[in-house]
Coordinates of C-alpha atoms and ligand atoms in Angstrom, one line a residue:
X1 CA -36.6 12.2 30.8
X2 CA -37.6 13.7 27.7
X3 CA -40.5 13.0 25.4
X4 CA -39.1 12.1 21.8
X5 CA -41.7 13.6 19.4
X6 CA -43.6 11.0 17.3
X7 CA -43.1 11.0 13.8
X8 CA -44.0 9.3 10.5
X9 CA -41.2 7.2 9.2
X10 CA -41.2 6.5 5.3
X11 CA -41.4 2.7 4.2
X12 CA -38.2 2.7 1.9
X13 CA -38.1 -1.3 1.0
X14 CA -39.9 -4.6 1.3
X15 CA -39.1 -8.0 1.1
X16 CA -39.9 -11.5 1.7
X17 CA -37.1 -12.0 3.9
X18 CA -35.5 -9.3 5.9
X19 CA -31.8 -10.5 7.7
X20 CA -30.6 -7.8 10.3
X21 CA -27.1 -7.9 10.9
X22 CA -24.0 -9.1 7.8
X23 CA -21.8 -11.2 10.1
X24 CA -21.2 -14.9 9.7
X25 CA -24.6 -16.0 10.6
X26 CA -26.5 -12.9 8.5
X27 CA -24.6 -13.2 4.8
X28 CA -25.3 -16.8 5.1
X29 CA -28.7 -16.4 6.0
X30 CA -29.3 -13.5 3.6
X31 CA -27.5 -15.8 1.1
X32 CA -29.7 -19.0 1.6
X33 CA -32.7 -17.5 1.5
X34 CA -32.1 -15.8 -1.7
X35 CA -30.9 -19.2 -3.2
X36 CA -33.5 -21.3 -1.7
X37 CA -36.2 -18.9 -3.8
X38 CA -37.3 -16.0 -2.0
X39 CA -38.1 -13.3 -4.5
X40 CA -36.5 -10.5 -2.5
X41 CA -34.4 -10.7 0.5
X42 CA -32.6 -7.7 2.5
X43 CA -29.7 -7.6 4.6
X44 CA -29.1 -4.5 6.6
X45 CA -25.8 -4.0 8.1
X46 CA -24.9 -1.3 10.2
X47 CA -21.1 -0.9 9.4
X48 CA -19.6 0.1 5.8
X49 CA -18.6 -4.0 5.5
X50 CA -19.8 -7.6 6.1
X51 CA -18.4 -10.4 7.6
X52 CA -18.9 -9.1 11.3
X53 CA -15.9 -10.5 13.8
X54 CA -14.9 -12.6 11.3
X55 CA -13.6 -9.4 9.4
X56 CA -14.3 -6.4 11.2
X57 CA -13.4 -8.2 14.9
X58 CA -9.9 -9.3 13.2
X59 CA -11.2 -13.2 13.9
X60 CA -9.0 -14.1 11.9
X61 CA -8.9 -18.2 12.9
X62 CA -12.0 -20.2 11.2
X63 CA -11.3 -23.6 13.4
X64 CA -12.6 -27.1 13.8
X65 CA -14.6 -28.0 11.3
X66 CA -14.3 -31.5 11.8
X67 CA -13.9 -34.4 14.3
X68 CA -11.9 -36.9 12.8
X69 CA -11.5 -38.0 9.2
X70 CA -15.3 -36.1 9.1
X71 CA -16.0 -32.6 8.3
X72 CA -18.9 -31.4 10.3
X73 CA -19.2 -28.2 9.5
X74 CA -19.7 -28.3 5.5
X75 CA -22.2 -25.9 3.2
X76 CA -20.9 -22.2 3.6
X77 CA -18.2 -22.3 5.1
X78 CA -16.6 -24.3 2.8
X79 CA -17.3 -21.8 -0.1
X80 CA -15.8 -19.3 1.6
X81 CA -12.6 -21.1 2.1
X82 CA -12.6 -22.2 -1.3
X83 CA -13.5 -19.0 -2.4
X84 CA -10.6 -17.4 -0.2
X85 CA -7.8 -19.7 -1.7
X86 CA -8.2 -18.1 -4.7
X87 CA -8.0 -14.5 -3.8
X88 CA -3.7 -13.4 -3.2
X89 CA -3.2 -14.2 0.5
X90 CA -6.7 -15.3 0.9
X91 CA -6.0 -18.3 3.2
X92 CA -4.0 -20.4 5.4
X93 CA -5.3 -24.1 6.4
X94 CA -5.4 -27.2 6.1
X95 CA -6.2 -29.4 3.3
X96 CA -9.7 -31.9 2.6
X97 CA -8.0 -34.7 1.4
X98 CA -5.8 -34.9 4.8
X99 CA -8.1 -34.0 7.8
X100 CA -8.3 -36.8 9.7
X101 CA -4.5 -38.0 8.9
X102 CA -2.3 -39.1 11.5
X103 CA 0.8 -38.3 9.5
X104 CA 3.8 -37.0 11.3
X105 CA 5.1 -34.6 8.2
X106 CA 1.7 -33.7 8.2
X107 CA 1.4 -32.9 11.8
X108 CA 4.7 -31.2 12.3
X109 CA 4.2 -28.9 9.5
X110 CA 0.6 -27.6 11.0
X111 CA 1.7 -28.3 14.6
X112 CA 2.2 -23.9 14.8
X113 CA -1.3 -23.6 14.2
X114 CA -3.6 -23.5 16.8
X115 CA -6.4 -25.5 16.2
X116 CA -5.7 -27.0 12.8
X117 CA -4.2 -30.1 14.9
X118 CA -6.3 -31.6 17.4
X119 CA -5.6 -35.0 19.3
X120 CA -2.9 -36.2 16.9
X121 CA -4.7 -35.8 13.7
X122 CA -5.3 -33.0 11.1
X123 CA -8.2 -31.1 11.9
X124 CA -9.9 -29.4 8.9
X125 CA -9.6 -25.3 9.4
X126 CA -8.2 -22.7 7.8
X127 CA -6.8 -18.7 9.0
X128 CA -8.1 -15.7 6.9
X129 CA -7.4 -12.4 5.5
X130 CA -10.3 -10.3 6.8
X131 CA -9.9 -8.1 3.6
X132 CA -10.3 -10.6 1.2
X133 CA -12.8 -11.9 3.0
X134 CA -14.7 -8.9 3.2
X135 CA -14.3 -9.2 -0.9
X136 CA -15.6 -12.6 -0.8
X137 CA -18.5 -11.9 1.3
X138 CA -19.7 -8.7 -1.0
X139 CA -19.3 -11.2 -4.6
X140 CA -21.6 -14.0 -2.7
X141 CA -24.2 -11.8 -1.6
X142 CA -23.9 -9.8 -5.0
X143 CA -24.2 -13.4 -7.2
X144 CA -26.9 -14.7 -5.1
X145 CA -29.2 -10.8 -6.0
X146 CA -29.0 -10.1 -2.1
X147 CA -30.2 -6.1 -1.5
X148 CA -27.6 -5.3 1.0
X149 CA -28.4 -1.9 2.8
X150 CA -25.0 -0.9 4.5
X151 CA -24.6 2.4 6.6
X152 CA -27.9 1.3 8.4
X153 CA -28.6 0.4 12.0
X154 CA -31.3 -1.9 12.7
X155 CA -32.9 0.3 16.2
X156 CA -36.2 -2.4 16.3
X157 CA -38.4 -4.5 15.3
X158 CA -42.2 -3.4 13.8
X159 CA -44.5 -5.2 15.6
X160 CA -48.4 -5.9 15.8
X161 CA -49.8 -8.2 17.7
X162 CA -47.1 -10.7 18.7
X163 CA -46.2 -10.4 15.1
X164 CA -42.7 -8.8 13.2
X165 CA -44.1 -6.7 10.1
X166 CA -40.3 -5.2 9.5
X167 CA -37.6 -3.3 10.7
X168 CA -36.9 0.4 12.0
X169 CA -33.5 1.8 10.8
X170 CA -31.4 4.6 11.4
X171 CA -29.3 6.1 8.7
X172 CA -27.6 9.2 7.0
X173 CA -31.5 9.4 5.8
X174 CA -32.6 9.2 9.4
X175 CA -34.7 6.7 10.5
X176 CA -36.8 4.6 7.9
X177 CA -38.6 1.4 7.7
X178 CA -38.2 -1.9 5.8
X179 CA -41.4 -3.9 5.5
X180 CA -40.4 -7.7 5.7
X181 CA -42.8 -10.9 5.7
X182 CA -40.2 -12.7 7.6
X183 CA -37.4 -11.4 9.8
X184 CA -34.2 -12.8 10.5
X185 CA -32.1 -11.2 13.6
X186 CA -28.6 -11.9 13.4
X187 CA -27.4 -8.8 15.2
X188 CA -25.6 -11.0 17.6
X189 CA -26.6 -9.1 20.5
X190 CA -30.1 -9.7 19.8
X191 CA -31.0 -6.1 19.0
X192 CA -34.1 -6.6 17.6
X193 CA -35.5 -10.0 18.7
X194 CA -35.4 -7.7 21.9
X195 CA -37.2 -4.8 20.6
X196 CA -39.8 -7.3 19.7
X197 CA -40.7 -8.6 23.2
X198 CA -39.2 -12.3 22.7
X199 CA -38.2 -13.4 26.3
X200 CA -34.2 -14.0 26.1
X201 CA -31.4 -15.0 28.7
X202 CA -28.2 -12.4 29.5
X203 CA -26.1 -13.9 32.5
X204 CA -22.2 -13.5 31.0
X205 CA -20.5 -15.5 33.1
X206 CA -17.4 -14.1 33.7
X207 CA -15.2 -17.0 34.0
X208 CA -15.3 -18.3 30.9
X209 CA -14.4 -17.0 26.8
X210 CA -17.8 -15.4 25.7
X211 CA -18.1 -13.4 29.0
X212 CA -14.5 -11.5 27.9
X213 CA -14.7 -8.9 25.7
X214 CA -11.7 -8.1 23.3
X215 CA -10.3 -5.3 21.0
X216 CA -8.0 -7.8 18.3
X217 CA -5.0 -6.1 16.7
X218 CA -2.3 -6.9 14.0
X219 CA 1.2 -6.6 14.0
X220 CA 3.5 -6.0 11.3
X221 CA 6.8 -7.1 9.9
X222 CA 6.9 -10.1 12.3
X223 CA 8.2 -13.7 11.4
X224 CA 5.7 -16.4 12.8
X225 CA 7.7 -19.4 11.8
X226 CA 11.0 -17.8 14.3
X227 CA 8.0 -16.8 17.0
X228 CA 6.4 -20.5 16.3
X229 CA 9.5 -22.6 16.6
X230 CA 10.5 -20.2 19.8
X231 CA 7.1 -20.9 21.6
X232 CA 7.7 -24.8 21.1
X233 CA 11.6 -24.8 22.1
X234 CA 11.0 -22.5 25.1
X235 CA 7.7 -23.0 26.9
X236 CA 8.4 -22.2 30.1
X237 CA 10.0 -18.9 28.8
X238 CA 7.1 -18.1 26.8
X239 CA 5.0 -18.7 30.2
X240 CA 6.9 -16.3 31.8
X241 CA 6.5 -14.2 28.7
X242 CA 2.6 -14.4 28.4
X243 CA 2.0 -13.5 32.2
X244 CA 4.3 -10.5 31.5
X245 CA 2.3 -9.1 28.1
X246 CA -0.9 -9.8 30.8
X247 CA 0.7 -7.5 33.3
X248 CA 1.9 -4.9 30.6
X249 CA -1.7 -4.7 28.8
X250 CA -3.7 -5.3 32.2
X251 CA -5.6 -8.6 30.3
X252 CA -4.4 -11.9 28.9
X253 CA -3.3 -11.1 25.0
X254 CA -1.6 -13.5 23.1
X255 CA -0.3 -13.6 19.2
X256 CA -1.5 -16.0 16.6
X257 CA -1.0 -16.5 12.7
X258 CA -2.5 -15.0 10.0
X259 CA -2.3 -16.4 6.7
X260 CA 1.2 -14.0 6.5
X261 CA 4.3 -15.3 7.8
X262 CA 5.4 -11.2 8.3
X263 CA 1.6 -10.6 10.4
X264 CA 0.3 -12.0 13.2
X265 CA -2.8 -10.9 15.4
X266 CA -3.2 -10.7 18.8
X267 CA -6.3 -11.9 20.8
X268 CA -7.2 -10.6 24.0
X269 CA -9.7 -11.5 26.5
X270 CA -11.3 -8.3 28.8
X271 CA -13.4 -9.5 31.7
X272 CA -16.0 -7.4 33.4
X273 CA -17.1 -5.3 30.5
X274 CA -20.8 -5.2 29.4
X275 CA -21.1 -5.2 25.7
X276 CA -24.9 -4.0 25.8
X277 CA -23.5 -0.9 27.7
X278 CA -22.0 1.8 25.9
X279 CA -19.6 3.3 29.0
X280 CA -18.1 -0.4 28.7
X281 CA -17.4 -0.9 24.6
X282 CA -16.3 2.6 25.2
X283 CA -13.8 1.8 27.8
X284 CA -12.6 -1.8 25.8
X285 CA -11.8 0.8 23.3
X286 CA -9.3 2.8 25.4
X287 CA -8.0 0.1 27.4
X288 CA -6.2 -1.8 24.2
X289 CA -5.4 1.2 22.7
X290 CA -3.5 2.5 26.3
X291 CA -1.6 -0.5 26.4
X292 CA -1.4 -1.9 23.2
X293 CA 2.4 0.3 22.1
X294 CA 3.7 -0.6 25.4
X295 CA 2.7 -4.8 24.9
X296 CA 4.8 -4.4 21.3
X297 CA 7.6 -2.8 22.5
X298 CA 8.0 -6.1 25.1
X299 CA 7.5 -8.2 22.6
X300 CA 10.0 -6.4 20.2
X301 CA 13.1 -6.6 22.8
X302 CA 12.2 -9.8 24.4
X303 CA 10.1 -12.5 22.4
X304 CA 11.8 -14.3 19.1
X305 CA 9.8 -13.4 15.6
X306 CA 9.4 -9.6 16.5
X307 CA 12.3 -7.2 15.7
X308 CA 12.6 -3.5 15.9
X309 CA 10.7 -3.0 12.6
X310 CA 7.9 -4.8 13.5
X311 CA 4.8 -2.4 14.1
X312 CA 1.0 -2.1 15.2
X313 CA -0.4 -2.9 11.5
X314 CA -3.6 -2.1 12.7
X315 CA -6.6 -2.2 15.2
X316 CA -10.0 -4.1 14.3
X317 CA -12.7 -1.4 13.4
X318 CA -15.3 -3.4 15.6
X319 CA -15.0 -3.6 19.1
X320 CA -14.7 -7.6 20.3
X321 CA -18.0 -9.4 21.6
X322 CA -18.3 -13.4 22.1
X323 CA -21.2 -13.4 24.4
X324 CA -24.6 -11.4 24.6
X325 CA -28.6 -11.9 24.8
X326 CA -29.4 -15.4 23.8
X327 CA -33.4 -15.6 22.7
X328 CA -35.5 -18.3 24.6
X329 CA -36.0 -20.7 22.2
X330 CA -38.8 -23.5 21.4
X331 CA -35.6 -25.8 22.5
X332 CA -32.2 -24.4 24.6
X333 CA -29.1 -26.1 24.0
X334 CA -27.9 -26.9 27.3
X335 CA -23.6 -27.9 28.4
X336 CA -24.9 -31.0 29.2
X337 CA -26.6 -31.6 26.0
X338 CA -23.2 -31.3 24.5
X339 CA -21.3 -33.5 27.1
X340 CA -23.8 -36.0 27.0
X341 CA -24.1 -36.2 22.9
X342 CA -27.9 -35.2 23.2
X343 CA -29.2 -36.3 19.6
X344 CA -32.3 -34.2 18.1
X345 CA -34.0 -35.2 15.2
X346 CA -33.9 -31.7 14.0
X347 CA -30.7 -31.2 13.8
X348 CA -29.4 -28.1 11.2
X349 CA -25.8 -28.1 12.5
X350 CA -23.1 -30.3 13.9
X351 CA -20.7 -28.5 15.6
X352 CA -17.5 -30.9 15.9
X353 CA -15.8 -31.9 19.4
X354 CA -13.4 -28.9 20.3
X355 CA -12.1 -30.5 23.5
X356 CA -12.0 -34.1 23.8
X357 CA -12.2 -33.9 27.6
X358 CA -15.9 -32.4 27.0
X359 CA -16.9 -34.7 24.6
X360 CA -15.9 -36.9 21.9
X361 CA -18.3 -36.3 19.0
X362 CA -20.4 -33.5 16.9
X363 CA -23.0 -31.8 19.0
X364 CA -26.4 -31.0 17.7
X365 CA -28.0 -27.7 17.1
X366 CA -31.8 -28.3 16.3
X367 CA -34.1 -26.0 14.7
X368 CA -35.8 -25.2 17.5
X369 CA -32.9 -22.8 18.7
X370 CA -33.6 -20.5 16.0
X371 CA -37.4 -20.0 16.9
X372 CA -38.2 -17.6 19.5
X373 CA -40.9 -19.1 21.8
X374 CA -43.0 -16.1 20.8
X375 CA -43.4 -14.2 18.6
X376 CA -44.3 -14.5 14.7
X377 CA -42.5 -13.9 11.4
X378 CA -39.1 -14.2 13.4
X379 CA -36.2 -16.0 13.1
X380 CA -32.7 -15.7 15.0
X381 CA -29.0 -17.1 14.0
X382 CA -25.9 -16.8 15.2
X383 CA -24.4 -16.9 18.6
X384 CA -27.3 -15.1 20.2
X385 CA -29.4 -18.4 19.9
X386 CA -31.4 -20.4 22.1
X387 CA -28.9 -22.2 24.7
X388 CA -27.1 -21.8 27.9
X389 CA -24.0 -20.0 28.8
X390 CA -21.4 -22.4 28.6
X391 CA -23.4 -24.5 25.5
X392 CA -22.7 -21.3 23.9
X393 CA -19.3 -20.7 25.0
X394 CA -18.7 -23.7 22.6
X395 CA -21.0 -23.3 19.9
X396 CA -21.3 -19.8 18.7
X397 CA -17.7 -19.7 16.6
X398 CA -17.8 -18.6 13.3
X399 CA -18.5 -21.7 11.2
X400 CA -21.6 -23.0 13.8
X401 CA -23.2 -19.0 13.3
X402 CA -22.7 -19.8 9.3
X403 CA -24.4 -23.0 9.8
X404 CA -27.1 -21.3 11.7
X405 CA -27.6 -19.1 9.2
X406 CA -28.1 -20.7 6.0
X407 CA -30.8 -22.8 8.1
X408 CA -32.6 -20.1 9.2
X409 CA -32.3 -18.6 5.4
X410 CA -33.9 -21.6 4.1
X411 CA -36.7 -22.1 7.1
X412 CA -37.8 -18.4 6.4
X413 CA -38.9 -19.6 2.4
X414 CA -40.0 -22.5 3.5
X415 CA -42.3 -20.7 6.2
X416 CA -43.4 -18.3 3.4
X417 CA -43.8 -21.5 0.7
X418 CA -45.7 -23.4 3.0
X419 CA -47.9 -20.5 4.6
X420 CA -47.3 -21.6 7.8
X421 CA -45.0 -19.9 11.3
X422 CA -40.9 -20.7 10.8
X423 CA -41.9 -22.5 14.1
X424 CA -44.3 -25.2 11.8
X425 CA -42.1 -25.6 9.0
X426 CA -41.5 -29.5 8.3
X427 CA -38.2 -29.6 9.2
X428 CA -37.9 -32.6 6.8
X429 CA -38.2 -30.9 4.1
X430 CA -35.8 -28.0 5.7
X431 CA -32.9 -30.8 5.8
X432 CA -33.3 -31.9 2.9
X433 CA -32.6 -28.5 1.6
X434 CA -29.6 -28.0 3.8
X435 CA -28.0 -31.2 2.8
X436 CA -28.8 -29.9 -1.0
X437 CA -26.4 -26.8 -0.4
X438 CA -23.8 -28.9 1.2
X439 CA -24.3 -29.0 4.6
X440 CA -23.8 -32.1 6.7
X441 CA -26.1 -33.3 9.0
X442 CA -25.4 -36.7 11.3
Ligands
FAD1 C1 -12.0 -11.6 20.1 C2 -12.8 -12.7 19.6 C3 -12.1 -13.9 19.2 C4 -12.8 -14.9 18.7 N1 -12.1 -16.0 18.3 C5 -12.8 -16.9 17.4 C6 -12.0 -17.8 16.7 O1 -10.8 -17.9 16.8 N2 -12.7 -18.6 15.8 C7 -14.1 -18.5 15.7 O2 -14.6 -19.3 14.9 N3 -14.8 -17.7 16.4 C8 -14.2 -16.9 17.3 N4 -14.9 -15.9 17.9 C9 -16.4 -16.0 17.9 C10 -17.0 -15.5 16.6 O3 -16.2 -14.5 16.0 C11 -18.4 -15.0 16.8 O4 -19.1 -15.8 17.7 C12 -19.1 -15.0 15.4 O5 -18.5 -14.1 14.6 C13 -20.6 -14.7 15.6 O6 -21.2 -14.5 14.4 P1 -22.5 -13.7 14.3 O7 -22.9 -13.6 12.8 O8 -23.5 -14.3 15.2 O9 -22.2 -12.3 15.0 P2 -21.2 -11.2 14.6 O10 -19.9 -11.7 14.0 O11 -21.0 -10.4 15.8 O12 -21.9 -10.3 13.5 C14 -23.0 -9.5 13.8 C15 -23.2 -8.5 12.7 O13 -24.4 -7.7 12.9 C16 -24.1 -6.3 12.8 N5 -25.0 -5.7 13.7 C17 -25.1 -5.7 15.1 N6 -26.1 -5.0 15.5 C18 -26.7 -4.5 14.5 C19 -27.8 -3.6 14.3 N7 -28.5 -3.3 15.3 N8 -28.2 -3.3 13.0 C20 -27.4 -3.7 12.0 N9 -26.3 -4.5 12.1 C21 -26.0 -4.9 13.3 C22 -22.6 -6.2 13.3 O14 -22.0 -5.1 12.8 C23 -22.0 -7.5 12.6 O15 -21.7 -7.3 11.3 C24 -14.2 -14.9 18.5 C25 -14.9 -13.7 18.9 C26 -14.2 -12.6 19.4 C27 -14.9 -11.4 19.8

């Protein structure tokens, strides 16, 4: 062991509102709070980009945003699709005016696309272009008079006495300090609700998605509609095919659209790799990297919709991670909430039915899964909230960790309007604002 020196760190910033981490959940809490009044609100991100898996991760699939002829997940999300379709090659997805619609044109032409179909009827949901997006993400935050610190690497948070002052980072400038009166972690891994001593839960469970790590990639000069209409006419070929590219790559991988006909990307899922652990991202790293040449020259020779041009387009600059700390909460979200349609009065986010043989309508997200038990001046969004392993396995996709984030965005300035601990905000008052800015709420 060696002692680190101590040293005085320069307080380079304040603000009302402090958001760590510019994925999903943190732009749209950075976002929220700045449009809900706060006078000044950071958002410190520690790669050159925001957007998080959603850009850097290659998620390139924004699914489910409805059950039925509803859409469930509205506010945010629905900007940045709107806000995609007008940038060239933006966005792929399916229209308002038909989700819900049983039509058979309609079906068969969306059929190809996972997710955007779901029991017979169009579901609302879109695929995007992680660049554009990354353009769309900088304009919102830039309108709304965000102060985005990039480059910077949230290590932990300030505290004293049970209570978050601000943020340690780590730059080119070394390490520095943001003062913030109210502090929003949406890391993901829970970086810094950990520094601060909250009590939180870590059990991956290896069996299911968000205990699988992944390292997404795109590929090239590809034709999705030959690979599409191959997959449907040949299933059991494909089957033979998918347990091969498994074998080849040494974890399941499989292609899916991008809103390019000539690109798809390909998903993977890594067991047994510990995304708090460096050794482990490192390995994830090598492992699709080893394989990933070998898995396109299989699909080249054998699978419909690749050809001999068709070539690794690129590798996603952030490593994958579905699953990590999760903060004990005032309330945790349990699987059986979600099975049996638990209802909570403070409900910020109604995350539509993904599979109709778990349940059959919108489950709730309250509040109280975005309040650390303790702890003051601290809020947490995204898909390191309060809730069990498997809750969370179905509730911590993109649109859910927007939705989580412009609530806690708004709570925070209504904490700081009201004087009062995000945990004593009238959450009254806090839906009413979220249904001003579009969101839906049951
Ligand atoms: C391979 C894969 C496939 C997936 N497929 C889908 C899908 O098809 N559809 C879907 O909706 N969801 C999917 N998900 C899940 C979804 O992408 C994530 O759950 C969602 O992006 C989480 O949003 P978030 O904002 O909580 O966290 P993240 O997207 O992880 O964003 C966290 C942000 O915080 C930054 N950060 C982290 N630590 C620090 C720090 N200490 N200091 C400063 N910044 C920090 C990160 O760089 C990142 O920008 C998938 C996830 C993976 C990994």
């Amino acid at each position: 062991m060696i002692l680190e020196p101590a040293q005085n760190l320069n307080v380079v910033d304040e603000a009302d509102v402090v958001v760590v981490g510019g994925g999903p959940a943190g732009v749209s809490a950075a976002i929220s709070a700045k449009r809900n009044g706060a006078k000044k609100v950071i958002l410190l991100e520690r790669y050159g980009y925001l957007g998080g898996m959603a850009t850097g991760g290659i998620v390139v699939l924004i699914p489910h945003l409805s059950t039925g002829p509803q859409i469930e997940q509205a506010g945010m999300v629905m900007e940045w699709l709107d806000r995609l379709a007008k940038k060239p090659g933006g966005v792929i997805g399916t229209n308002k005016r038909d989700v819900g619609s049983n039509n058979p044109e309609l079906i068969e032409s969306w059929r190809n696309y996972f997710s955007l179909v779901w029991a017979n009827v169009i579901c609302y949901g879109a695929y995007a272009d992680p660049e554009m997006l990354k353009i769309v993400l900088n304009e919102m935050v830039e309108e709304a008079g965000v102060d985005v610190y990039l480059h910077s690497w949230g290590c932990r948070a300030l505290v004293e006495e049970g209570t978050v002052k601000g943020v340690v980072f780590e730059s080119k400038e070394g390490r520095q300090v943001i003062l913030g009166k109210i502090v929003i972690d949406c890391t993901g891994d829970g970086d810094i609700f950990a520094s601060a001593g909250a009590d939180f839960d870590l059990d991956p469970d290896k069996s299911i998605r968000n205990g699988m790590m992944a390292l997404v990639y795109r590929i090239g000069n590809v034709d999705f509609e030959t690979f599409a209409k191959y997959k449907a006419e040949n299933p059991k070929e494909w089957g033979k095919n998918v347990e091969k590219l498994q074998e080849i790559a040494g974890f399941k991988s499989l292609p899916f659209p991008t809103p390019r006909n000539d690109v798809m990307w390909v998903n993977n899922w890594i067991p047994n790799r510990d995304c708090l652990k460096v050794k482990d991202l490192t390995k994830v790293e090598f492992e699709v990297r080893r394989t990933v040449l070998d898995v396109i020259e299989y699909l080249k020779k054998e699978v419909p919709g690749f050809n001999k041009d068709s070539f690794l387009h690129d590798t996603a600059p952030q490593v994958g991670t579905r699953g990590s700390r999760r903060v004990k909460g005032m309330y945790k979200v349990l699987y059986d909430d979600i099975k049996q349609l638990k209802k909570h009065s403070d409900v910020i986010s109604a995350v539509p039915a993904i599979d109709l043989s778990v349940s059959k309508a919108a489950a709730h997200i309250p509040y109280r899964a975005l309040v650390p038990k303790k702890i003051n001046n601290l809020l947490v969004a995204g898909r390191s909230f309060s809730s069990d392993v498997e809750a969370n396995n179905w509730t911590n996709l993109i649109p859910h960790c927007i939705t989580m984030g412009e609530a806690a965005g708004a709570a925070a300035v209504l904490a700081l309007d009201s004087n009062v601990q995000p945990r004593d905000i009238d959450v009254k008052v806090l839906q009413g604002m979220l249904k001003k800015q579009g969101v839906y709420l049951p």
